[in-house]
Amino acid sequence: MLLHRLVAVSPMLLCACFCLVSFPPNLLQLLLPRVSYLPVVTDKVKKHFLKVMRPEDVEEMWFEYEGTPLKWHYPIGVLFDLHASNTVLPWNITVHFKNFPDQDLLHCPSNSIVEAHFMSSIKEADSLKHKSQVVNDMQKKDHKQLWMGLQNDKFDQFWAMNRKLMEYPTEDGGFRYIPFRIYQTLSDRPFIQKLFRPVSPDCNAHTLGDLLKEMYPDALTNDGEQKRYQVLIHGIEPLLETPLQWLSEHLSHPDNFLHICVVPVPTD
Amino acid sequence: MPVSLLWAVDVYGRVYSLSTVGQQWEHCRNTHLEFKRVTAAQQCCWGIGCDNSIYLNVHASDLPVRYQEDTYENQRWNPVGGFSERLLPSDRWQWSDITGLQHQPMASFQLPSSSWEWEGDWFVDENLDGEPTEKEGWTYAMDFPATYTKDKKWNSCVRRRRWLRYRRYKDMDTWAKIPSQQTALPDPFSDISCGGWEISEEPRGRLSLWAVSLQGKVWFREGISHHNPEGSSWVEVPPPGEVVQISCGPGDLVWAVLWEGHLIVREGISRDCPRGTSWAEVESPSPQVGAIHVAVGVNVVWAVTKDNKVWFRRGVNSHNPCGSGWINMVGEMIMINVGLNDQVWAISCEDRLVYFRQGVTSSELSGKTWKAISIPRDGERSHSSASANSQHSAGCFFSSEVRAPSVVSDAELDLEHPPGDVAISNVTFPGPDSFVDAPTNSSSSQPCVKPNIPKVTSDSFISELVSDRKPAKTSGGVESASPAVLEEVVPDEGEADVLSSNSDVTITGSGGPPDPQWSNVDLEEAQIQNGQTGAVADSVDSCSLSSVATYSLAMEDQYGVDEHPLWAWVSGGGCSVDSHSQLNWFSCSLNTSMLQSVQSMSLSMTPAQTAAWRKQIFEQLSERSKREMDNFRHYEQAIEQSVWVKKGAMQWWRDWKPHKWMDVHFALEQFSGAEGHKDGILFIYYNYYEEKKYLHAFINEVTILVPVLNDSKHTFAIYTPERTKQRWPIRVAAGTELEMYDWLALLSVSCCDSRGIYGSPSKQAIWSITCKGDIFVSEPSSALEAMPYPTPCDQMFWRQVGGHLRLVECNSLGIVWGIGFDHTAWVHTGGYGGGFFQGLASSTDNIYTQTDVKSVYIYENQRWNPVTGYTNRGLPTDRYMWSDASGLRECTKTGTKPPSPQWTWVSDWAVDYSVSGGTDREGWQYAADFPASYHGFKTIKDFVRRRRWARRCKLTTTGPWQEIPPIPLSDVTILPCAAQSSVDTVPVWAISNKGDVLCRLGVTLLTPAGTSWLHVGTDQPFKSISVGAASQVWGVARDGSAFYRGSVSGLNPAGDCWYHIPSPAKQKLKQVSVGRTSVYTVDENGNLWYRQGVTPSYPQGSSWEHISNNVRKVSVGPLDQLWIIADKVQGSHSLSCGTVCHRLGVQPMEPKGQSWDYGIGGGWDHITVRGNSMEPPRICLPSMTEPSPRAAHTPPPTAP
């Protein structure tokens, strides 16, 4: 029974988890929700630094970690797993107000851009899962509720609506396709995203291992080999035999995508 | 949804059943018989065997079918020998029935059939109207006939006593042959259909069974009831023509098909006349092609014509059983069956699969699409899953064996096949020998297909039929002797013309004579015929029969099961599904591993099955939370927890007089309170004489939110302790039902948040139910039963749990049972939420659909006048001619709506005969004037009469409840345990809605629903039962007296005998509740009684002591705490009926307590505190010693 309850509330666990970010030089420390986006949660950062800066120096704000500009349109948790998964918390990132790296980052003048990005991700995910049927059936205010829930960190508000996106006909055994993205640090490609069904043609449930075998075989450790890569979802390493459908239902980000980070095993 | 069965017969005559939760057809193995047809009800299934006898399969139930026989022994006193069996010549028989008119010696009682057995020997009934009699059971009177008393007086000249004996139906779950009446039945039956269980309110078991004989006569089985499942005799109902098939719906619809293809409808079927009065004729759906099959439900009629087209009849209801017109539907079927809820089942003529009509609802009775039930039969799963799969992937759905039946598909296949593998139907075969080869040739995909070998039994079946058919020969246009063998089988299936129309197609393809390929007798026969007729025509027909016999080899076992199921008949009369049901029958179960994987992915698994991956994820997640959060809690959060406001327009029932609804603005402001709990304030902004004012309530003070849904307003009530004292809640109304539930869900969540109450109810929880069936649960604090200063009852916080119940009982191990208004038993799954709760306020798994059915009653009133007799014209001062029970409110048939939008009508208005006081044959009750006491017969002094009309409505909701089929209950009780006791199996007792006492076996923490019922014999029906902490079982019988069950223990869970305990003088008890030692009862006049003198050595106690009046229900807890539902509790603003009350001052030395404390109400109907075994704290802290002011506010219900 305990496990059941944990399953039931597991999205909350995720949502309630924060990773710590520290902003030198003034050392602003904040708890950030893993599932949110940097521009959404960094109002405070902006206000904090604007106090000590000359207005003419202020251009669009962006973030950098150890020389890598941080893409705001990735969830914070993904950024952390991808770039800093094996560092000691707090996570030190640098805030820039000048020299926006146009070639690396998208501009983000306001939160409405984030909202548009977030909603397009949800729609994309639903087109994979239900041929967009669920999201098209929703009203404008339902879409707004999803976004407001994320923006204000109101888990209940968000899940009341998101629940509908996670349903599927029992006889199908899962979604049509699993919306997933595989990120890797050692590649120029932003991420891997292809069509992949939760259930194989012979009606077996696909697992995380099946997905990686097809999409990114290098990430798997062959027999007798030393483990080279960690496969992280929400900062944890699920077993490879975990069914993909279950992962998609329970460990997806609010944008309804399963974000999987493949990072090299740290060499001490 | 209860588990129920769909029945079907395959072409071999094997009977299969499919459970609504099952995923494969189960072969009915306890018979070696083949069956032609079956017709099912929920409690039994009837069938025609291949020996043409009728068989009955009564489903085993924990409640035995038991019949009480009684006879009276009469004696007269004479001066010489005292009372003796010598009576006067004018007297009654020495052994007689209750009237004395019928001679009834013990030896005259015979078992009705071999399916019955005696339960024991005759014994004397020592009970007279609830009073125990002397040991011998004699009752005395002055003379016959007279009123009898239990006391012998000086003038008692006669005496009598009643002897009882029970007989029991023993052939449960097997096919028992119905003894035939040689004289009445000249020819065997060919069709059978049961239904009619909805035409009267009688308990489950009454059925109408219609049958058609080979000669086309129609028969009706008399006297089928729960106590007599076999019925008593066949009565002929002469039809206007020769009938080939008949269908009887659950209600009053009966349709039949005539030989010529017309349909006839039985009219005048009613409660008093289940056989109906006359036939009406209805034209066949299409003028050229006659009907061959009809199927009726409650409000629908479906038909199949000889060209296999499917038709739906428009406008059918019980007032117009003939309907108004036909609509052609998609699909070609050989037969159709309408089951419960007007759901439709059919067998396709193309692939012989069973199809289910999807999307049949009460508003769309014709449904949407046909969906095939494609699941394996037991025993063939492993086999067919592999082969079926390969076929499937090859894009070929039918194997060669399947192909043969349909000539049409054969022809199509011919086109696709290269000329090398020419299919059978075009090939001329030289003789019977080649039949073996025929399928082999045509099957390109399966190299070594063996011929299908018919079974000996079905062979003999045919020859038997041949002999049977002789008299009917005139009716079918039979051309030649031998082919007639099969063709004659066909007419009694009503298919002859289908075949000939089918064969038209064949003729174009093969140029041969008509192929009688399909009968529901045997596929292989058909194949043989098929092959033959193409070439050799009549000449070899005799061979064909003999060859059939020759092929009856032992290979049958190997290959008999290796094919796609071919169905001949289906019956859904016992299959309770509706358009909401989740069925596993369609889920492409070609591959079982798919099923398993789906199951493994679903959340509803037991911990034991949980995979390692799942465990690992949780471990990692909690570890991660620790790593990333715990050390940093003191850091600022990126997103400020701000005040969050929800506003809306509502109406408010204003506090000042005159009370009325006024428009207000309603707002909930939420914020994070101290210690992280969310908190909030509720505001109601209103205008008072042009002045803006507001009313507010702190969310952490709200004790309960009660939805009050009626047909005009969507309202709910908000109580705080203060408002509970006033009996005057804040009542607000939302614009729509949806809006109301939105607010309720939101407010409930914020109330729970502010009190930090999450998740499932605890084991100690106190459960209660309102008169509307809403379920509430409260978490007791340990101070609730503290002495001397307990937590005041009005400060208890109640939250709603989804579902709809009439009664709920629990114990401290967390086992909770409920009973719905329709007497269905439910067990709590451990979840929470459901209903209108969404998101986090509800558990995701263990929430199920729950339905409930209740009746709405209105009264038709009439006054007598000398000219016209009784009319609906009353005096000007009279009540409405159509009214509610009080007569004060007008309730017409058309104007009366279901109680709230949650309810929908599921039946039509019908006269209700089950009114207390009895009715005449038309349901009238008579009285001298309104309002008065009514009686069921007309006298000279009666000037007014009334009758009650009932209409059933149904509610569908969700909640953490699972049904415990199949016995409907009226009361249940669970052993209350002490806090730390470890009990393996928990005693649960119940009363069925017929009054049988039942004991549930196998109830444990892991299986709270238990496994089976054990029937405990009683001499009269019971209405209430309660088991105490020391396994002491008390019951209340229908006559109002109490019974104590002796020797109940863990080893002997059902005890051994009943001890009769007379009720308090002139009172009839109605409910009992037993705690640790206390025994309390409530009588029909609302008095609460305490049993005095109960000791371990004398558990029956000595006498009843009156405690209180105006009591509706009582619940005694495991610590002997006493809670009741009381009527007429006066608050400062209003009076409430149905209020939860708590007895204060109950102590071991003072079990009766001192005074009442008043909690939530009115409108409450039930409470159970039997889960609360928390011992109160011994020492009272000074902080809790705030005296409760309630006693001063509200006078106790013991008003004089």
Tab-separated table of N, CA and C in Angstrom, chain B residues 4 26 124 126 320 357 416 422 493-494 501 515 527 560 642 647 698 867 880 907 909 916:
chain	number	residue	atom	x	y	z
B	4	SER	N	-20.819	-10.549	-13.672
B	4	SER	CA	-21.938	-11.331	-14.169
B	4	SER	C	-21.489	-12.056	-15.433
B	26	GLU	N	-15.310	-19.599	-20.508
B	26	GLU	CA	-15.143	-20.766	-19.659
B	26	GLU	C	-16.123	-21.840	-20.110
B	124	VAL	N	-41.401	-28.390	15.990
B	124	VAL	CA	-42.492	-27.528	16.433
B	124	VAL	C	-42.017	-26.085	16.497
B	126	GLU	N	-42.017	-22.739	18.201
B	126	GLU	CA	-42.357	-22.288	19.555
B	126	GLU	C	-42.377	-20.772	19.638
B	320	ASN	N	-46.769	1.091	-25.590
B	320	ASN	CA	-46.899	0.789	-27.006
B	320	ASN	C	-45.927	-0.332	-27.346
B	357	ARG	N	-22.818	-4.704	-29.099
B	357	ARG	CA	-23.178	-3.406	-29.657
B	357	ARG	C	-22.640	-2.328	-28.721
B	416	GLU	N	-8.896	-14.295	-55.035
B	416	GLU	CA	-7.561	-13.915	-54.596
B	416	GLU	C	-6.542	-15.020	-54.821
B	422	VAL	N	-7.317	-23.876	-55.941
B	422	VAL	CA	-8.734	-23.568	-56.094
B	422	VAL	C	-9.465	-23.941	-54.812
B	493	GLU	N	-34.421	-23.716	-36.003
B	493	GLU	CA	-33.542	-22.614	-35.614
B	493	GLU	C	-34.021	-21.314	-36.253
B	494	GLY	N	-35.003	-21.429	-37.063
B	494	GLY	CA	-35.515	-20.237	-37.707
B	494	GLY	C	-34.614	-19.735	-38.798
B	501	SER	N	-31.540	-18.130	-49.029
B	501	SER	CA	-31.157	-16.868	-49.638
B	501	SER	C	-29.640	-16.816	-49.797
B	515	ASP	N	-27.086	-25.045	-50.956
B	515	ASP	CA	-26.254	-25.709	-49.945
B	515	ASP	C	-26.796	-25.402	-48.569
B	527	GLN	N	-19.938	-28.718	-43.778
B	527	GLN	CA	-18.885	-28.796	-44.780
B	527	GLN	C	-19.131	-29.951	-45.724
B	560	GLY	N	-10.446	-31.002	-32.159
B	560	GLY	CA	-11.744	-30.392	-31.914
B	560	GLY	C	-11.631	-28.957	-31.406
B	642	SER	N	2.080	33.353	-2.575
B	642	SER	CA	1.284	34.561	-2.455
B	642	SER	C	-0.131	34.209	-2.038
B	647	LYS	N	-12.842	33.786	-6.945
B	647	LYS	CA	-14.089	34.513	-6.744
B	647	LYS	C	-15.185	33.925	-7.612
B	698	PHE	N	-13.529	31.336	8.678
B	698	PHE	CA	-12.160	30.852	8.531
B	698	PHE	C	-12.197	29.401	8.084
B	867	VAL	N	-72.531	9.536	-7.642
B	867	VAL	CA	-72.925	9.386	-9.041
B	867	VAL	C	-71.933	8.526	-9.819
B	880	TYR	N	-54.078	17.555	-3.448
B	880	TYR	CA	-53.909	17.391	-4.897
B	880	TYR	C	-54.250	15.958	-5.260
B	907	SER	N	-36.792	3.632	-15.223
B	907	SER	CA	-37.997	2.848	-15.489
B	907	SER	C	-39.152	3.813	-15.677
B	909	TRP	N	-43.269	4.935	-14.712
B	909	TRP	CA	-44.112	4.904	-13.516
B	909	TRP	C	-44.891	3.599	-13.472
B	916	SER	N	-47.192	-0.560	2.971
B	916	SER	CA	-47.584	-1.172	4.240
B	916	SER	C	-49.082	-0.956	4.424
